[in-house]
Short mmCIF file of C-alpha atoms in Angstrom, two decimals:
data_model
loop_
_atom_site.label_atom_id
_atom_site.label_comp_id
_atom_site.label_asym_id
_atom_site.label_seq_id
_atom_site.Cartn_x
_atom_site.Cartn_y
_atom_site.Cartn_z
CA MET A 58 17.43 120.95 18.77
CA ALA A 59 21.07 121.77 19.48
CA THR A 60 21.67 125.52 19.61
CA VAL A 61 24.14 127.86 21.29
CA GLN A 62 23.91 131.42 22.52
CA VAL A 63 26.29 133.85 20.82
CA SER A 64 26.93 137.38 22.06
CA GLU A 65 26.76 140.39 19.74
CA ALA A 66 30.56 140.78 19.92
CA GLU A 67 31.02 137.14 18.90
CA LYS A 68 28.57 137.58 16.01
CA VAL A 69 30.50 140.59 14.69
CA TYR A 70 33.76 138.63 14.97
CA ILE A 71 32.29 135.64 13.09
CA LEU A 72 30.66 137.83 10.40
CA HIS A 73 33.88 139.76 9.75
CA GLY A 74 35.86 136.51 9.53
CA VAL A 75 33.43 134.98 7.04
CA ARG A 76 33.54 138.17 4.98
CA ASP A 77 37.33 137.83 4.74
CA ASP A 78 37.17 134.04 4.03
CA LEU A 79 38.84 133.27 7.37
CA ARG A 80 36.60 131.50 9.85
CA VAL A 81 37.16 131.24 13.60
CA ASP A 82 38.80 127.78 13.31
CA GLY A 83 41.03 128.85 10.41
CA ARG A 84 38.99 127.28 7.61
CA GLY A 85 37.94 128.96 4.39
CA CYS A 86 34.26 129.35 3.56
CA GLU A 87 34.15 126.15 1.47
CA ASP A 88 36.22 123.91 3.76
CA TYR A 89 34.99 120.99 5.86
CA ARG A 90 36.25 120.21 9.32
CA HIS A 91 38.35 117.08 9.88
CA MET A 92 36.25 114.00 9.06
CA GLU A 93 36.77 110.42 10.27
CA ILE A 94 34.88 107.45 8.80
CA GLU A 95 34.76 103.89 10.12
CA THR A 96 32.67 101.05 8.66
CA ASP A 97 31.49 97.67 9.92
CA MET A 98 31.04 98.99 13.45
CA VAL A 99 27.87 97.16 14.58
CA SER A 100 27.81 93.36 14.44
CA ASN A 101 24.03 92.86 14.36
CA THR A 102 23.51 94.90 11.17
CA ASP A 103 24.11 94.10 7.51
CA GLY A 104 26.13 97.29 7.15
CA SER A 105 27.17 100.15 9.42
CA ALA A 106 29.34 103.25 9.56
CA LYS A 107 30.36 105.89 12.06
CA VAL A 108 31.24 109.41 10.94
CA THR A 109 32.90 112.08 13.06
CA LEU A 110 32.77 115.59 11.60
CA GLY A 111 34.40 118.02 13.99
CA HIS A 112 32.62 117.13 17.23
CA THR A 113 29.50 115.80 15.47
CA ASP A 114 29.25 112.02 15.83
CA VAL A 115 26.79 109.93 13.80
CA LEU A 116 26.30 106.17 13.75
CA VAL A 117 24.27 104.55 10.95
CA GLY A 118 23.14 100.93 10.69
CA VAL A 119 21.52 99.25 7.69
CA LYS A 120 19.37 96.17 8.09
CA ALA A 121 17.92 94.22 5.15
CA GLU A 122 14.73 92.28 5.82
CA MET A 123 12.59 90.30 3.45
CA GLY A 124 9.29 91.94 2.57
CA LYS A 125 6.67 92.22 -0.12
CA PRO A 126 6.98 94.75 -2.98
CA ARG A 127 4.44 97.50 -3.31
CA PRO A 128 1.73 96.72 -5.93
CA MET A 129 2.56 99.82 -8.00
CA VAL A 130 6.24 98.80 -8.35
CA PRO A 131 6.35 94.98 -8.04
CA ASP A 132 10.04 94.78 -9.01
CA GLU A 133 11.37 97.44 -6.63
CA VAL A 134 12.09 97.75 -2.92
CA HIS A 135 11.98 100.76 -0.65
CA CYS A 136 13.99 102.22 2.22
CA CYS A 137 12.78 103.09 5.71
CA PHE A 138 14.57 105.65 7.89
CA ALA A 139 14.53 105.62 11.68
CA TRP A 140 16.25 108.01 14.04
CA LYS A 141 17.12 108.40 17.69
CA PHE A 142 17.90 111.77 19.24
CA GLU A 143 17.52 112.49 22.92
CA GLY A 144 16.91 115.91 24.40
CA ARG A 145 14.72 118.96 23.93
CA GLY A 146 13.40 119.28 20.38
CA GLY A 147 14.42 115.71 19.56
CA ASP A 148 11.09 114.73 17.98
CA GLU A 149 10.99 117.84 15.81
CA LEU A 150 14.58 117.39 14.65
CA GLY A 151 14.03 113.67 14.03
CA MET A 152 11.00 114.31 11.86
CA GLU A 153 12.89 116.94 9.86
CA LEU A 154 15.80 114.54 9.35
CA SER A 155 13.54 111.64 8.35
CA ASN A 156 11.60 113.67 5.79
CA THR A 157 14.74 115.09 4.18
CA LEU A 158 16.59 111.76 4.11
CA TYR A 159 13.54 110.04 2.60
CA LYS A 160 13.45 112.57 -0.26
CA VAL A 161 17.19 112.33 -0.89
CA PHE A 162 17.77 108.57 -0.69
CA ASN A 163 14.50 106.70 -1.26
CA ASN A 164 14.35 106.82 -5.05
CA ARG A 165 15.45 104.67 -7.98
CA TYR A 166 18.21 107.11 -8.93
CA SER A 167 20.13 106.90 -5.65
CA VAL A 168 20.07 103.14 -5.11
CA ASP A 169 19.33 100.46 -7.71
CA LEU A 170 16.10 99.31 -6.08
CA LYS A 171 15.44 96.69 -8.75
CA SER A 172 18.65 94.86 -7.81
CA LEU A 173 17.07 94.07 -4.42
CA CYS A 174 14.01 92.41 -5.91
CA ILE A 175 13.97 88.67 -5.17
CA SER A 176 10.78 87.61 -6.93
CA PRO A 177 8.69 90.33 -8.68
CA GLY A 178 5.40 90.86 -6.87
CA ASP A 179 6.22 88.35 -4.14
CA HIS A 180 9.48 88.98 -2.30
CA CYS A 181 12.08 91.72 -2.03
CA TRP A 182 14.63 93.12 0.37
CA VAL A 183 13.50 96.13 2.39
CA LEU A 184 16.30 98.35 3.67
CA TYR A 185 15.93 99.81 7.17
CA VAL A 186 18.37 102.65 7.84
CA ASP A 187 18.80 103.59 11.52
CA VAL A 188 20.50 106.87 12.37
CA LEU A 189 21.84 107.44 15.88
CA LEU A 190 23.13 110.91 16.72
CA LEU A 191 25.81 110.51 19.36
CA GLN A 192 26.97 114.13 19.56
CA CYS A 193 25.87 117.31 17.81
CA ASP A 194 28.21 120.14 16.88
CA GLY A 195 26.45 121.39 13.77
CA ASN A 196 26.03 120.17 10.18
CA LEU A 197 24.04 117.03 10.91
CA PHE A 198 22.71 116.51 7.38
CA ASP A 199 26.15 116.34 5.76
CA ALA A 200 27.53 113.96 8.39
CA ILE A 201 24.47 111.70 8.19
CA SER A 202 24.52 111.55 4.38
CA VAL A 203 28.20 110.51 4.36
CA ALA A 204 27.49 107.91 7.06
CA ILE A 205 24.54 106.51 5.08
CA LYS A 206 26.61 106.21 1.89
CA ALA A 207 29.42 104.51 3.84
CA ALA A 208 26.98 102.13 5.58
CA LEU A 209 25.30 101.21 2.27
CA PHE A 210 28.75 100.57 0.77
CA ASN A 211 29.48 98.27 3.73
CA THR A 212 26.14 96.44 3.48
CA LYS A 213 26.31 92.72 2.66
CA ILE A 214 23.01 91.03 1.78
CA PRO A 215 22.83 87.21 1.71
CA LYS A 216 22.35 85.61 -1.70
CA VAL A 217 18.88 84.12 -2.18
CA HIS A 218 18.23 80.82 -3.95
CA ILE A 219 14.68 80.17 -5.16
CA SER A 220 13.42 76.68 -5.99
CA GLU A 221 10.02 75.18 -6.69
CA ASP A 222 8.45 72.37 -4.72
CA GLU A 223 6.37 69.53 -6.17
CA GLU A 224 3.20 71.64 -6.04
CA GLY A 225 4.77 74.56 -7.90
CA GLY A 226 5.24 76.71 -4.80
CA LYS A 227 8.39 78.75 -4.35
CA GLU A 228 10.89 77.91 -1.66
CA ILE A 229 13.39 80.56 -0.59
CA GLU A 230 16.76 79.62 0.85
CA LEU A 231 19.25 82.13 2.21
CA SER A 232 22.95 81.45 1.91
CA ASP A 233 24.69 81.09 5.27
CA ASP A 234 28.11 81.71 3.72
CA PRO A 235 29.17 85.25 4.80
CA TYR A 236 31.14 85.63 1.55
CA ASP A 237 28.21 84.56 -0.64
CA CYS A 238 26.50 87.93 -0.54
CA MET A 239 25.29 90.77 -2.72
CA ARG A 240 26.73 94.27 -2.51
CA LEU A 241 25.01 97.55 -3.29
CA ASN A 242 26.20 99.91 -6.00
CA VAL A 243 26.48 103.23 -4.15
CA GLU A 244 28.04 105.20 -7.02
CA ASN A 245 24.90 107.30 -7.51
CA VAL A 246 24.10 107.71 -3.80
CA PRO A 247 24.25 111.50 -3.22
CA CYS A 248 25.98 113.40 -0.46
CA ILE A 249 24.33 116.37 1.22
CA VAL A 250 26.05 119.75 1.34
CA THR A 251 24.54 122.30 3.74
CA LEU A 252 25.35 125.94 3.05
CA CYS A 253 24.59 128.58 5.68
CA LYS A 254 24.11 132.20 4.75
CA VAL A 255 26.27 134.24 7.12
CA GLY A 256 26.26 137.95 6.41
CA HIS A 257 26.69 138.46 2.66
CA ARG A 258 28.50 135.14 2.15
CA HIS A 259 27.76 131.47 2.69
CA VAL A 260 29.79 128.77 4.44
CA VAL A 261 30.06 124.98 4.19
CA ASP A 262 29.98 122.78 7.30
CA ALA A 263 28.89 125.47 9.74
CA THR A 264 29.55 125.05 13.45
CA LEU A 265 26.80 125.73 15.98
CA GLN A 266 28.25 129.20 16.58
CA GLU A 267 28.19 130.01 12.86
CA LYS A 268 24.67 128.57 12.57
CA ALA A 269 23.57 131.00 15.29
CA CYS A 270 24.73 133.87 13.03
CA SER A 271 22.94 132.48 9.97
CA VAL A 272 19.55 133.70 8.74
CA ALA A 273 18.86 130.69 6.50
CA SER A 274 20.47 127.56 5.07
CA LEU A 275 20.24 125.60 1.84
CA ILE A 276 20.43 121.80 1.94
CA ILE A 277 21.61 120.41 -1.40
CA SER A 278 22.09 116.73 -2.31
CA VAL A 279 24.69 116.19 -5.02
CA THR A 280 25.79 113.06 -6.93
CA HIS A 281 29.34 112.16 -7.94
CA LYS A 282 28.69 113.78 -11.32
CA GLY A 283 27.68 117.08 -9.73
CA THR A 284 23.96 116.59 -10.40
CA VAL A 285 21.65 118.20 -7.86
CA THR A 286 18.89 115.78 -6.80
CA CYS A 287 17.24 117.72 -3.98
CA VAL A 288 17.25 121.29 -2.66
CA ARG A 289 15.62 122.39 0.57
CA LYS A 290 15.70 125.71 2.36
CA VAL A 291 15.64 125.76 6.16
CA GLY A 292 15.66 128.59 8.67
CA GLY A 293 13.40 131.53 9.35
CA GLY A 294 15.16 134.07 7.11
CA SER A 295 14.83 134.61 3.39
CA LEU A 296 17.28 134.07 0.52
CA ASP A 297 17.35 136.23 -2.59
CA PRO A 298 17.55 134.53 -6.03
CA GLU A 299 21.19 135.52 -6.54
CA SER A 300 22.19 133.96 -3.21
CA ILE A 301 20.29 130.76 -4.02
CA PHE A 302 22.07 130.49 -7.38
CA GLU A 303 25.51 131.10 -5.83
CA MET A 304 24.87 128.65 -2.98
CA THR A 305 23.64 126.00 -5.41
CA GLU A 306 26.74 126.36 -7.58
CA THR A 307 28.97 126.11 -4.50
CA GLY A 308 27.03 123.05 -3.31
CA LYS A 309 27.48 121.34 -6.69
CA ARG A 310 31.21 122.03 -6.71
CA VAL A 311 31.83 120.99 -3.10
CA GLY A 312 29.52 117.96 -3.28
CA LYS A 313 31.12 116.63 -6.47
CA ALA A 314 34.59 116.96 -4.93
CA LEU A 315 33.46 115.05 -1.82
CA HIS A 316 32.60 111.75 -3.55
CA ALA A 317 35.95 110.66 -5.04
CA PRO A 318 38.03 110.79 -1.81
CA LEU A 319 35.13 109.22 0.11
CA MET A 320 34.95 106.21 -2.24
CA GLU A 321 38.74 105.86 -2.24
CA LEU A 322 38.76 105.82 1.56
CA LEU A 323 35.96 103.22 1.76
CA GLN A 324 37.63 100.93 -0.80
CA GLU A 325 41.00 101.29 0.92
CA GLU A 326 39.50 100.43 4.30
CA GLU A 327 37.72 97.38 2.89
CA SER A 328 40.88 96.12 1.19
CA LEU A 329 42.55 95.90 4.62
CA GLY A 330 39.97 93.33 5.73
CA LYS A 331 40.50 92.13 9.29
CA LYS A 332 43.89 93.86 9.40
CA ARG A 333 42.33 97.28 9.74
CA GLN A 334 42.51 98.86 13.17
CA LYS A 335 39.21 99.84 14.75
CA VAL A 336 39.28 103.01 16.84
CA GLY A 337 36.74 104.84 18.97
CA PHE A 338 34.49 103.49 21.70
CA LEU A 339 33.04 100.82 19.37
CA GLY A 340 36.48 99.52 18.34
#
């Protein structure tokens, strides 16, 4: 897991800055670093997005494959999350990411799972979400959640036509027209806001140096309406009830404000079509 060593003098400097709402890079306690989002980056996926948050780089690909619904919910699909992270502590970090992402995104409230049902009890689309961490400079959960929402927005699933043969069996035909596709409604897909307790205050989008000064963090997933769908505490330290309440309220406020500009950016980029300029090493 990516960590950095911070001297006692650096810790005091960071703590005093956070106390005065002036962080080392000039941000306030509730400010994100510069974020760049690009969609449709990987040709062999049904949807993809790359997010750069500070020096944290995340690439997400979504692949839709035909599967069989689970017996308990014959008219719903499910999502599978995979990850790739090289280096010491990669397996531990990957498992933590997978478990959290599964709780946040794999439910009927985030994505309309019924819309991906082809034939109840027989066929459905199963979404496979692959997360590739290219570079880590803190705040992975927030960057990944934005990348997943952007990749789901970009996902195009072929239309399915079902017909019956002479014996009453069902025949499934996939449209080969790239414009004859189904899009996902990502309005209710939450974004994750991670708040790190640094001294007596908490900060949004902590760098690795700030994370080294933090005793504990709160991971909060928030919808566009400001509804909290998941809360998880990470880190070895403890949080008092008052801090949890204040961090949750900050998470709701920051998370709600994140959705509108994100959706505007995604819609604007899509409206450009092939005219948009691709940047970065995948451009």
